[in-house]
Coordinates of C-alpha atoms and ligand atoms in Angstrom, one line a residue:
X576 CA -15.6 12.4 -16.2
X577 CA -12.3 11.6 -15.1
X578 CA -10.4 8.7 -16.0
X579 CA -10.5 5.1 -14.2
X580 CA -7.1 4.7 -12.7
X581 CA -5.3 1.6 -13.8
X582 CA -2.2 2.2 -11.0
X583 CA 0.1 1.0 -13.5
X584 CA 2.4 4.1 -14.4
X585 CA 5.5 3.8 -11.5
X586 CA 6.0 7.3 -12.1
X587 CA 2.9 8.9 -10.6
X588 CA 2.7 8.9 -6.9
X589 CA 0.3 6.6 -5.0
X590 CA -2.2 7.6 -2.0
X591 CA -3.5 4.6 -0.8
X592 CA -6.1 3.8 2.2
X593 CA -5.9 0.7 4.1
X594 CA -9.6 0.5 5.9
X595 CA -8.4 -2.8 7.9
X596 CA -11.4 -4.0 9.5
X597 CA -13.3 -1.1 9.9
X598 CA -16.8 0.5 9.1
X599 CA -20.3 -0.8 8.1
X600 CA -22.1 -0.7 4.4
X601 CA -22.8 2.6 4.7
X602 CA -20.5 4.5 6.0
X603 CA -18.0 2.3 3.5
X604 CA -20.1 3.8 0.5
X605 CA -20.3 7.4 2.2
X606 CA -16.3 7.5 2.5
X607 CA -15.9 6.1 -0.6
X608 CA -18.1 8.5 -2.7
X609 CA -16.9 11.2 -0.8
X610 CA -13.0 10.2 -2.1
X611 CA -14.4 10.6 -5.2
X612 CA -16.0 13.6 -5.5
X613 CA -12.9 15.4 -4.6
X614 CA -10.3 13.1 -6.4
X615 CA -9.9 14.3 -10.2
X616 CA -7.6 17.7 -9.4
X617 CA -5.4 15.2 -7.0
X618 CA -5.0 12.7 -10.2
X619 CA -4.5 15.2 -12.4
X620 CA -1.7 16.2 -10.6
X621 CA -0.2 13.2 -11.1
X622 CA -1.6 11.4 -7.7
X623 CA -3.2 7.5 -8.1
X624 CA -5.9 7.1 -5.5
X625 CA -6.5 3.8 -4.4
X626 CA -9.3 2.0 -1.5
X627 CA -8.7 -0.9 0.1
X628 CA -11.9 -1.8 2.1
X629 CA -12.9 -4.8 3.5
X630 CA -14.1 -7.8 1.3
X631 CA -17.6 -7.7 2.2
X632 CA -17.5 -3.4 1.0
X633 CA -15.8 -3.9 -2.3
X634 CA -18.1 -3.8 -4.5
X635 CA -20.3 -1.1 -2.7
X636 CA -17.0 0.9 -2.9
X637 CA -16.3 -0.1 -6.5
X638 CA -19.8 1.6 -7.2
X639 CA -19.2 4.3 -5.3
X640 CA -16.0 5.8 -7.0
X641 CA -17.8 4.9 -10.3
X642 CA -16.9 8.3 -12.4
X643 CA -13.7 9.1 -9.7
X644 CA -10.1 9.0 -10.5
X645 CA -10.3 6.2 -7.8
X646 CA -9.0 2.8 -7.6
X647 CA -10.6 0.2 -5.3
X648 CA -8.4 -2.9 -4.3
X649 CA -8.5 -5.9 -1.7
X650 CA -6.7 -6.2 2.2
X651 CA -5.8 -9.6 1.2
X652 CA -6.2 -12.2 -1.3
X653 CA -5.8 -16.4 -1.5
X654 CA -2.6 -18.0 -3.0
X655 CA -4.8 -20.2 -5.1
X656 CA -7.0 -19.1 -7.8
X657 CA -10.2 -20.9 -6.5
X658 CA -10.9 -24.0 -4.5
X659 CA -11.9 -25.2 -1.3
X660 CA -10.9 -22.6 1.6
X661 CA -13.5 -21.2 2.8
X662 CA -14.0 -17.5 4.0
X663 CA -10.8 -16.9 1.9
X664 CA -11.0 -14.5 -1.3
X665 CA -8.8 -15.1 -4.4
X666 CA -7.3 -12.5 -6.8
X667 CA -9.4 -13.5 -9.7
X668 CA -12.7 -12.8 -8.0
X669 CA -11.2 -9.4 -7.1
X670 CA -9.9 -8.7 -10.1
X671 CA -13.4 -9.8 -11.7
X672 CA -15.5 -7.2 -9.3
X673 CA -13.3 -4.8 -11.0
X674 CA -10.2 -4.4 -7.9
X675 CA -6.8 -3.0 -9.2
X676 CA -4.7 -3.4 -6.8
X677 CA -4.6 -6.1 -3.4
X678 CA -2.8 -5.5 -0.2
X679 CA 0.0 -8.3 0.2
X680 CA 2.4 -9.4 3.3
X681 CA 0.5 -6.3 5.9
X682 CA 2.0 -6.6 9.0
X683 CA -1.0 -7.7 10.8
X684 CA -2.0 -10.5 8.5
X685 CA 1.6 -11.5 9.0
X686 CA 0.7 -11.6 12.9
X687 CA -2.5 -12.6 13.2
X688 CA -2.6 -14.9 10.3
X689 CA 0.8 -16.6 10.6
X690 CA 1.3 -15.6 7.0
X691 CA 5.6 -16.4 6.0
X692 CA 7.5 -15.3 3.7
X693 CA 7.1 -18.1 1.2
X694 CA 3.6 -17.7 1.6
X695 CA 3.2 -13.6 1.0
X696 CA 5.5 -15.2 -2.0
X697 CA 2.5 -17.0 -3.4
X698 CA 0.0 -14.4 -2.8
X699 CA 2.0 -11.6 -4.8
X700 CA 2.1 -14.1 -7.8
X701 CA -2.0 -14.6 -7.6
X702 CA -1.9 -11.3 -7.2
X703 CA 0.3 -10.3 -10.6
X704 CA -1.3 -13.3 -12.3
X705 CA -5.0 -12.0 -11.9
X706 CA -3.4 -8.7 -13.3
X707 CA -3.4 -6.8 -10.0
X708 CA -1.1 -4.2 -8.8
X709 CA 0.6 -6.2 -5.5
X710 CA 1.4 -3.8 -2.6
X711 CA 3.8 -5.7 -0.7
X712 CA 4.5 -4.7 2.8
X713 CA 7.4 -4.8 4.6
X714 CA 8.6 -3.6 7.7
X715 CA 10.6 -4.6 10.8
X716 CA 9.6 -4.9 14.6
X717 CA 10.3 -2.4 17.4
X718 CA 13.4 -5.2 18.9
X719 CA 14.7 -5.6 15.1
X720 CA 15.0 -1.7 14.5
X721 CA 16.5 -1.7 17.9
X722 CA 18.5 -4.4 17.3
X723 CA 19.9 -2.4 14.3
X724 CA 18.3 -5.4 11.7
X725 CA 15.7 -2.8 9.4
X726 CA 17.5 -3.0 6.0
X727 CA 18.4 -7.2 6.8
X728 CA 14.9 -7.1 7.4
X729 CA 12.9 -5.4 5.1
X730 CA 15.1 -6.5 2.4
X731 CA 14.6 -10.3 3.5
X732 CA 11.5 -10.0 3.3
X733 CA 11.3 -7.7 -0.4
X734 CA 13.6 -10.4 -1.9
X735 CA 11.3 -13.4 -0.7
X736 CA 8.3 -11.7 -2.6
X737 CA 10.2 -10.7 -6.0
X738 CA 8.7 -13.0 -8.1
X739 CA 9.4 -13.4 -11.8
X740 CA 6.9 -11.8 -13.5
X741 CA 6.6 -8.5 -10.9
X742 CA 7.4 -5.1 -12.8
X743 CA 7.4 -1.2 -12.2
X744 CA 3.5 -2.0 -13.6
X745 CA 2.5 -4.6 -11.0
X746 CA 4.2 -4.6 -8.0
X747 CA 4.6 -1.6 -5.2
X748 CA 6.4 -2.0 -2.0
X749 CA 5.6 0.0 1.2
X750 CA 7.5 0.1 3.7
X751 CA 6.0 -0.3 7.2
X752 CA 7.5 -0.2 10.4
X753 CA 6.0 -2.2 12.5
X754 CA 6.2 -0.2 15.4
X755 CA 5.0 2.9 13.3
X756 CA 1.3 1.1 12.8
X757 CA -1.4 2.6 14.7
X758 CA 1.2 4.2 17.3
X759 CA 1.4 7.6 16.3
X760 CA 5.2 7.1 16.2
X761 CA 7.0 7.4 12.9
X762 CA 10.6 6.7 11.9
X763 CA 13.1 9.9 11.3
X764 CA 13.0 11.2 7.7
X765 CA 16.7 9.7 7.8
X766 CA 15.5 6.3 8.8
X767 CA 12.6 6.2 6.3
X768 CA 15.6 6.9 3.6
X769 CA 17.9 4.3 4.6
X770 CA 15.0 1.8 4.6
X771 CA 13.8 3.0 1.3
X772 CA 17.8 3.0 -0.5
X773 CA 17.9 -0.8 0.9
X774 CA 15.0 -1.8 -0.5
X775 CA 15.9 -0.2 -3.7
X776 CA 19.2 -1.7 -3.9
X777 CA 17.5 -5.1 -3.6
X778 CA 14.8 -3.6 -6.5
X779 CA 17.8 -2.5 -9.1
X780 CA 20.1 -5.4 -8.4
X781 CA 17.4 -7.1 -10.4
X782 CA 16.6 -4.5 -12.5
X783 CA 18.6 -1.7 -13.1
X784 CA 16.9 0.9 -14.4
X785 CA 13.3 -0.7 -11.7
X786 CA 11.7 2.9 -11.2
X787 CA 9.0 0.7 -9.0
X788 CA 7.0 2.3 -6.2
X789 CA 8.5 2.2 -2.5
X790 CA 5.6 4.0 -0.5
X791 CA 5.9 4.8 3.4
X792 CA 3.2 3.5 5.6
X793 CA 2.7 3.7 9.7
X794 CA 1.3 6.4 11.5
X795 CA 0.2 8.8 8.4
X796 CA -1.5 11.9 9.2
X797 CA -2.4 15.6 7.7
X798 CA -0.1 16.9 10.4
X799 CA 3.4 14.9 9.1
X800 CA 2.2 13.5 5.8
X801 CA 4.1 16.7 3.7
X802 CA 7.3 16.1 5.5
X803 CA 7.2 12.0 4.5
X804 CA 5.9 12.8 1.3
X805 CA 8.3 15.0 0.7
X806 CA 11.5 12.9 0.7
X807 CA 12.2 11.9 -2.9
X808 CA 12.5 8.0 -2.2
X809 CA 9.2 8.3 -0.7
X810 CA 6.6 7.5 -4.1
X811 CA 3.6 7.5 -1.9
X812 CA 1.4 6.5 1.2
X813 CA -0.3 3.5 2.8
X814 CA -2.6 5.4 5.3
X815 CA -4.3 3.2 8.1
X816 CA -6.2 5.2 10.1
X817 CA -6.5 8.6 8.7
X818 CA -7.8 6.9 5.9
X819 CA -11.4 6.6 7.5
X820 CA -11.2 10.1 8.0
X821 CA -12.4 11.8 4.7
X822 CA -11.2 15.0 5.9
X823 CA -7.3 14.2 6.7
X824 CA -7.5 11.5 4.1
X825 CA -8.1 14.1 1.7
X826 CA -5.0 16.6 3.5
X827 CA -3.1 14.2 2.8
X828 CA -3.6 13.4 -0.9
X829 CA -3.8 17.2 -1.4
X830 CA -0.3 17.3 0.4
X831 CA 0.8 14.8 -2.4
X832 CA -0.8 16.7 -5.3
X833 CA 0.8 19.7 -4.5
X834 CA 4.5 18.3 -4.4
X835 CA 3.9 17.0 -7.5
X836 CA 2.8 20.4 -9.0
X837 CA 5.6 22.4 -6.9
X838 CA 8.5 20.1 -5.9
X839 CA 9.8 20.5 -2.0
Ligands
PGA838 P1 -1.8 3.4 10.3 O1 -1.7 2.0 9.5 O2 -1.7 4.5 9.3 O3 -3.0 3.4 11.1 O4 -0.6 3.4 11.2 C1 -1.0 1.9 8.3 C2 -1.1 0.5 7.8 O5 -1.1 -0.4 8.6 O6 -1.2 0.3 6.6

């Protein structure tokens, strides 16, 4: 049986799926059992799998990859620990269904949530507080990357969510162009590095030898996910919709695994 993954080790790459709002019961279970069946040869390459489906599918998910070399983790979570806000779900309870890891800052809760930088702030330190991994996401808008504002940007927004107590253990940052999401449009390999070196300058100006995890997200597919893997600042993937394909969700983790057995 393989081993529960714990996503804590910075130096293994990270393949994560970002369901947004998406699926039923079933077909959340299906996809996720199916991630598991094929996931140990991907983590035994060195590759963390990790779920992110919507609350209400957690824990079917969680059951699912039961015996997988597959992490299971939450789209969002409260600042708070508990209290009175309904419909919201706090890091505890995640991290008490048995969630590693919760989605922090995405784009579109950014958007549609009206969710600042202070705030994404607050939700990073629930998050590392209920001993989750946070995955902080970052990105600029189509005008800002136009405007020539990415690394003012994405490193705005990386130093508003560096809270005290984040490591190379409990925090990963992805970066996400905005205008990457769900377009089929992804940066240049040469844009994806210059976004990655800022927001690794910001990473080792705190700690010097920070080997934390700067994944790529926007746009991920089988077709270009070797190419974006390949780029050495790249430690991994947040993959939207591909993810609810088993099929290219699985090309693409296999693309992962085998740069980590046989380097670009
Ligand atoms: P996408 O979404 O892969 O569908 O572009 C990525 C994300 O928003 O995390």
């Amino acid at each position: 049986m393989a081993q529960p993954i714990d996503l804590a080790d910075p130096d293994r790459a990270l393949i994560a799926g970002n369901w947004k709002m998406n699926l039923l019961q079933a077909e959340a279970v299906a996809l996720a059992t199916a991630v598991a069946a094929w996931s140990a040869p991907v983590a035994a390459a060195g590759v963390d799998l990790l779920l992110c489906p919507p609350a209400p599918f957690l824990a079917g998910a969680i059951g699912a990859v039961a015996g997988g070399a597959v992490a299971v983790g939450g789209q969002d979570c409260h600042a708070k620990a508990s209290g009175a806000h309904t419909g919201d779900v706090a890091a505890p309870m995640l991290a008490s269904l048995g969630c590693r890891a919760v989605i922090v800052g995405h784009s579109e809760r950014r958007r549609d949530h009206r969710e600042t930088d202070p705030l994404v702030r607050a939700k990073v330190e629930a998050a590392i507080a209920a001993g989750l991994v946070a995955v902080l996401c970052v990105g600029e808008t189509l005008e800002e990357r136009d405007a020539g504002q990415t690394a003012q940007v994405v490193t705005r927004q990386l130093r508003a969510a560096l809270v005290e107590a984040a490591t190379d253990a409990n925090l990963v940052v992805a970066y996400e162009p905005i205008w990457a999401i769900g377009t089929g449009r992804t940066p240049a390999p040469g844009d994806v590095v210059a976004a990655h070196a800022a927001l690794r300058s910001i990473l080792a100006a705190r700690a010097p030898t920070s080997r934390a995890r700067i994944l790529y997200g926007g746009s991920v597919t089988a077709q270009n996910a070797r190419a974006l893997l390949a780029l050495p600042e790249v430690a991994g993937a947040l993959v939207g919709g591909a993810s609810l394909k088993g099929a290219e969700f699985r090309a693409i983790a296999e693309a992962a695994a085998a740069l980590r057995r046989q380097p670009a």
